[in-house]
mmCIF file of the C-alpha atoms, coordinates in Angstrom:
data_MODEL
# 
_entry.id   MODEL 
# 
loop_
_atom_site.group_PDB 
_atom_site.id 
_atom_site.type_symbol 
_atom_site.label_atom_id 
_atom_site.label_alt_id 
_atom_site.label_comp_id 
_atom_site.label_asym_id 
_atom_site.label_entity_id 
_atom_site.label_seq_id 
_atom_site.pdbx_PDB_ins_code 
_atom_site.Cartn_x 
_atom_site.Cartn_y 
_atom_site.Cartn_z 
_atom_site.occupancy 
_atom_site.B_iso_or_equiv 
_atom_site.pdbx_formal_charge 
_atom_site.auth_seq_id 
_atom_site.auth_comp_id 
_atom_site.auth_asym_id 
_atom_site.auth_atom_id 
_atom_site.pdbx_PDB_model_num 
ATOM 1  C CA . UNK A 1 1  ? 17.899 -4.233  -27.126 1.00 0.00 ? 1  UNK A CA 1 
ATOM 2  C CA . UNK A 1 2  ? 17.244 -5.674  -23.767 1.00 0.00 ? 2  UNK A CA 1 
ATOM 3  C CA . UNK A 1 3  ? 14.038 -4.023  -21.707 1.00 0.00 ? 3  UNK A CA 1 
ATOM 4  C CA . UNK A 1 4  ? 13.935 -3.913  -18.223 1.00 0.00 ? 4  UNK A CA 1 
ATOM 5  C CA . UNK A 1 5  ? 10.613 -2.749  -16.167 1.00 0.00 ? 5  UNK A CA 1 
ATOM 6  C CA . UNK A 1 6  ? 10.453 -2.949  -12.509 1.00 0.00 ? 6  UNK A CA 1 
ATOM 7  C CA . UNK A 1 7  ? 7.684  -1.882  -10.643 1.00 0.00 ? 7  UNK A CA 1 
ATOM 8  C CA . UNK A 1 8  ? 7.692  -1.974  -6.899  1.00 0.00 ? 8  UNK A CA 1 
ATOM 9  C CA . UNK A 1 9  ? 5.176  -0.549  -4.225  1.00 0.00 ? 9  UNK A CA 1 
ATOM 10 C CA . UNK A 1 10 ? 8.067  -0.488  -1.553  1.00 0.00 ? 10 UNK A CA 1 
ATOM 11 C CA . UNK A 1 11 ? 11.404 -0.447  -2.521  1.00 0.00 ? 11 UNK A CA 1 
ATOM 12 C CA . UNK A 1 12 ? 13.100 0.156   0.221   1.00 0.00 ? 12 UNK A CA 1 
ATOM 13 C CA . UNK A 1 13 ? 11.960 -3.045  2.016   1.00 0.00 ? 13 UNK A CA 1 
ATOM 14 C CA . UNK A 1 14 ? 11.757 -4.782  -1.203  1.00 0.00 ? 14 UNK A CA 1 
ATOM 15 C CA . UNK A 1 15 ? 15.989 -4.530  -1.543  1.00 0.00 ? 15 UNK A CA 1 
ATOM 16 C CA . UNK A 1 16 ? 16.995 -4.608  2.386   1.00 0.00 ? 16 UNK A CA 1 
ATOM 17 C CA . UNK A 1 17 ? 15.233 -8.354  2.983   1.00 0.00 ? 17 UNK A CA 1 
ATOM 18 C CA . UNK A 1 18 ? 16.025 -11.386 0.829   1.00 0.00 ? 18 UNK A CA 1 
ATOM 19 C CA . UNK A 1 19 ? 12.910 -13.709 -0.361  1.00 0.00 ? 19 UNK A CA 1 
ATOM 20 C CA . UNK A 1 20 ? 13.624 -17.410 0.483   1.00 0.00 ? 20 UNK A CA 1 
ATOM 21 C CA . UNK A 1 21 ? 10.321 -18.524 -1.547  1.00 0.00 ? 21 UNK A CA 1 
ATOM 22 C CA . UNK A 1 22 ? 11.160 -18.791 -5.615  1.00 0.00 ? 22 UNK A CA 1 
ATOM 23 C CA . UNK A 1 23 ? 9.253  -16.701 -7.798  1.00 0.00 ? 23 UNK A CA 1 
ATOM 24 C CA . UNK A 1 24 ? 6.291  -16.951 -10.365 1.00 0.00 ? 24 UNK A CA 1 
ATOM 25 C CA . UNK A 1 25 ? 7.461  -16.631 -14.173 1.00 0.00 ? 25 UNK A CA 1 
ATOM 26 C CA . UNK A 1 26 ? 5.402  -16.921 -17.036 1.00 0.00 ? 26 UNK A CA 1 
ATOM 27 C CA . UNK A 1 27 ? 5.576  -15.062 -20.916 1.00 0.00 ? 27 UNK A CA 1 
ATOM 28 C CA . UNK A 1 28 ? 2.678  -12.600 -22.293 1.00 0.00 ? 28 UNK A CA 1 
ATOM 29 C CA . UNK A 1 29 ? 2.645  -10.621 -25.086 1.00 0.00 ? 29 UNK A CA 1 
ATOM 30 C CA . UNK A 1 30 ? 6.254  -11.123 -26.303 1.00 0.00 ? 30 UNK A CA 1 
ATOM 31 C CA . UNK A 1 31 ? 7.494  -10.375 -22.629 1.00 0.00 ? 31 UNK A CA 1 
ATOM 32 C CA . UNK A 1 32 ? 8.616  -12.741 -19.769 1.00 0.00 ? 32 UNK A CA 1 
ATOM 33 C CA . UNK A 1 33 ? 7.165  -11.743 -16.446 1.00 0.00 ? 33 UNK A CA 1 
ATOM 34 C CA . UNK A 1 34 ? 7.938  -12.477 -13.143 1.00 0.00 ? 34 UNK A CA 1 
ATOM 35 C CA . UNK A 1 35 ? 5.738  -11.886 -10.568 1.00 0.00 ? 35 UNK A CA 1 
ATOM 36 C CA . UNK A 1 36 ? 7.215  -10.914 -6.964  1.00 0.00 ? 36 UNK A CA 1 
ATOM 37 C CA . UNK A 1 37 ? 6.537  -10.506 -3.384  1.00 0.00 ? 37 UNK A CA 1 
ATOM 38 C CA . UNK A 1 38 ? 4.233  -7.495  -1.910  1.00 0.00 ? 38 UNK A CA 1 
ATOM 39 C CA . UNK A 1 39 ? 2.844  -7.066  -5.639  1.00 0.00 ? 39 UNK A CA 1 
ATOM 40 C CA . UNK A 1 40 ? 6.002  -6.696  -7.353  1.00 0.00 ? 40 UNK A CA 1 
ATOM 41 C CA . UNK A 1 41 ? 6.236  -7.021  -11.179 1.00 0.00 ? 41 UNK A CA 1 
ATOM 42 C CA . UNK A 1 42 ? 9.156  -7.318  -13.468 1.00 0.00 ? 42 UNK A CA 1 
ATOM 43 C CA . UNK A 1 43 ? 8.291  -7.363  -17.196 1.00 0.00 ? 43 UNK A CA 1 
ATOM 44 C CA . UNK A 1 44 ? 11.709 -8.252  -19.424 1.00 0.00 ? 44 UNK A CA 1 
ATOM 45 C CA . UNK A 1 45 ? 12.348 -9.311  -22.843 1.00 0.00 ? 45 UNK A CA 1 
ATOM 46 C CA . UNK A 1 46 ? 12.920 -13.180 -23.506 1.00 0.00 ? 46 UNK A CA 1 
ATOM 47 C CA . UNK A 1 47 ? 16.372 -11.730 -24.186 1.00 0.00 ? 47 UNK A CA 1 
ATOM 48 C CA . UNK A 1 48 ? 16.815 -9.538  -21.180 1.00 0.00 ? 48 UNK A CA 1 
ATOM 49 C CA . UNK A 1 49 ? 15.221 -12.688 -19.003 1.00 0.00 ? 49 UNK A CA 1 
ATOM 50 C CA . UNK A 1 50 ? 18.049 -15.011 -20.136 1.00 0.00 ? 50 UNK A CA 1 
ATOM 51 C CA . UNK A 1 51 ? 20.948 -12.907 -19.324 1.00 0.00 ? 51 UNK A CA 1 
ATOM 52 C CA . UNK A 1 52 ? 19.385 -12.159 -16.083 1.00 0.00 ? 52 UNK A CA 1 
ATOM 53 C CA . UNK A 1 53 ? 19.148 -16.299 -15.504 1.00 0.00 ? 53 UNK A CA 1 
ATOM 54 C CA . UNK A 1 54 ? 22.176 -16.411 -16.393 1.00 0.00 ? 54 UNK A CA 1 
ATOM 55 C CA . UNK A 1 55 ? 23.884 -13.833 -14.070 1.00 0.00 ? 55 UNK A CA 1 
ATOM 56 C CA . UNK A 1 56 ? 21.221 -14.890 -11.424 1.00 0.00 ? 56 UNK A CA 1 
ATOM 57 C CA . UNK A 1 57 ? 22.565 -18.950 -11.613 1.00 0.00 ? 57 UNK A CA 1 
ATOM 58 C CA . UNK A 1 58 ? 26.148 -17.577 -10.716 1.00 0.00 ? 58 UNK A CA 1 
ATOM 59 C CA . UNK A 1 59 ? 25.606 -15.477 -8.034  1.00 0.00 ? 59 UNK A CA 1 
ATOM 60 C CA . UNK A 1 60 ? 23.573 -18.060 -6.667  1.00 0.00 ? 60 UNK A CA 1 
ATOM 61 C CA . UNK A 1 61 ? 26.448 -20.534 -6.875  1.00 0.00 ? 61 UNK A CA 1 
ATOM 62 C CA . UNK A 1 62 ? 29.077 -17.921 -6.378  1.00 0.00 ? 62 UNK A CA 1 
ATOM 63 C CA . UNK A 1 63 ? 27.027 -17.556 -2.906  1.00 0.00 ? 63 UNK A CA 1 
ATOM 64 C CA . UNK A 1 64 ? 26.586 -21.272 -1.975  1.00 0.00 ? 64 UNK A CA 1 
ATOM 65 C CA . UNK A 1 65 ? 30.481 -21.711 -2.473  1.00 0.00 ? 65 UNK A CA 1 
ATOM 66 C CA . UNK A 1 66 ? 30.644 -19.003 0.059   1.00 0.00 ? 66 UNK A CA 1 
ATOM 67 C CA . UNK A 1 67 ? 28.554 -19.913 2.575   1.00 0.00 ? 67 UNK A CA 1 
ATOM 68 C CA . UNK A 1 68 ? 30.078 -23.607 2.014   1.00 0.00 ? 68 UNK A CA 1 
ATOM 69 C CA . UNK A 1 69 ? 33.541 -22.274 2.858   1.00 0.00 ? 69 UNK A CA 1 
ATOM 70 C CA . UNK A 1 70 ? 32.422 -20.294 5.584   1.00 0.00 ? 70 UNK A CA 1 
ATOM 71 C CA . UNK A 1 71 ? 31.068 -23.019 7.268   1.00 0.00 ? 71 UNK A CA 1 
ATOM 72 C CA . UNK A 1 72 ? 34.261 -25.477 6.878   1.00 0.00 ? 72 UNK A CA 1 
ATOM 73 C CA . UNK A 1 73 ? 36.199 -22.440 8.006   1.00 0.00 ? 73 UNK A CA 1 
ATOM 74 C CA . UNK A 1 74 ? 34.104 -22.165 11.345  1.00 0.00 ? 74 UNK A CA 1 
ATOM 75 C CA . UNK A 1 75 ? 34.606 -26.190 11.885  1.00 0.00 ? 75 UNK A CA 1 
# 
């Protein structure tokens, strides 16, 4: 079973702004972490943290195509 924790000291502002800087990820005590911006903390399962890369790699490229053909459209 996957396990998700999310933590966040302002959510609101934390989901209306992307972060251009990458974050922090390490593993402790049988969980991955990743630490965000403004204190954030995500604690996931090694197997909850892989699907997550996984979805997170394509809508990263699924964006870059987008903004790609955006811009050739605008040209």
């Amino acid at each position: 079973m996957c396990r998700l924790t999310l933590i966040l000291k302002n959510q609101e502002s934390a989901m209306t702004r992307p972060h251009a800087q990458p974050r922090d990820v390490f593993h402790e005590n049988g969980e991955v972490i990743i630490d965000g911006p403004d204190g954030e903390i995500i604690a996931m399962t090694p197997e909850a943290a892989l699907r997550t890369a996984g979805r997170l790699d394509e809508a990263a490229l699924d964006e870059l195509i987008a903004r790609a053909q955006r811009s050739a459209a605008s040209n």
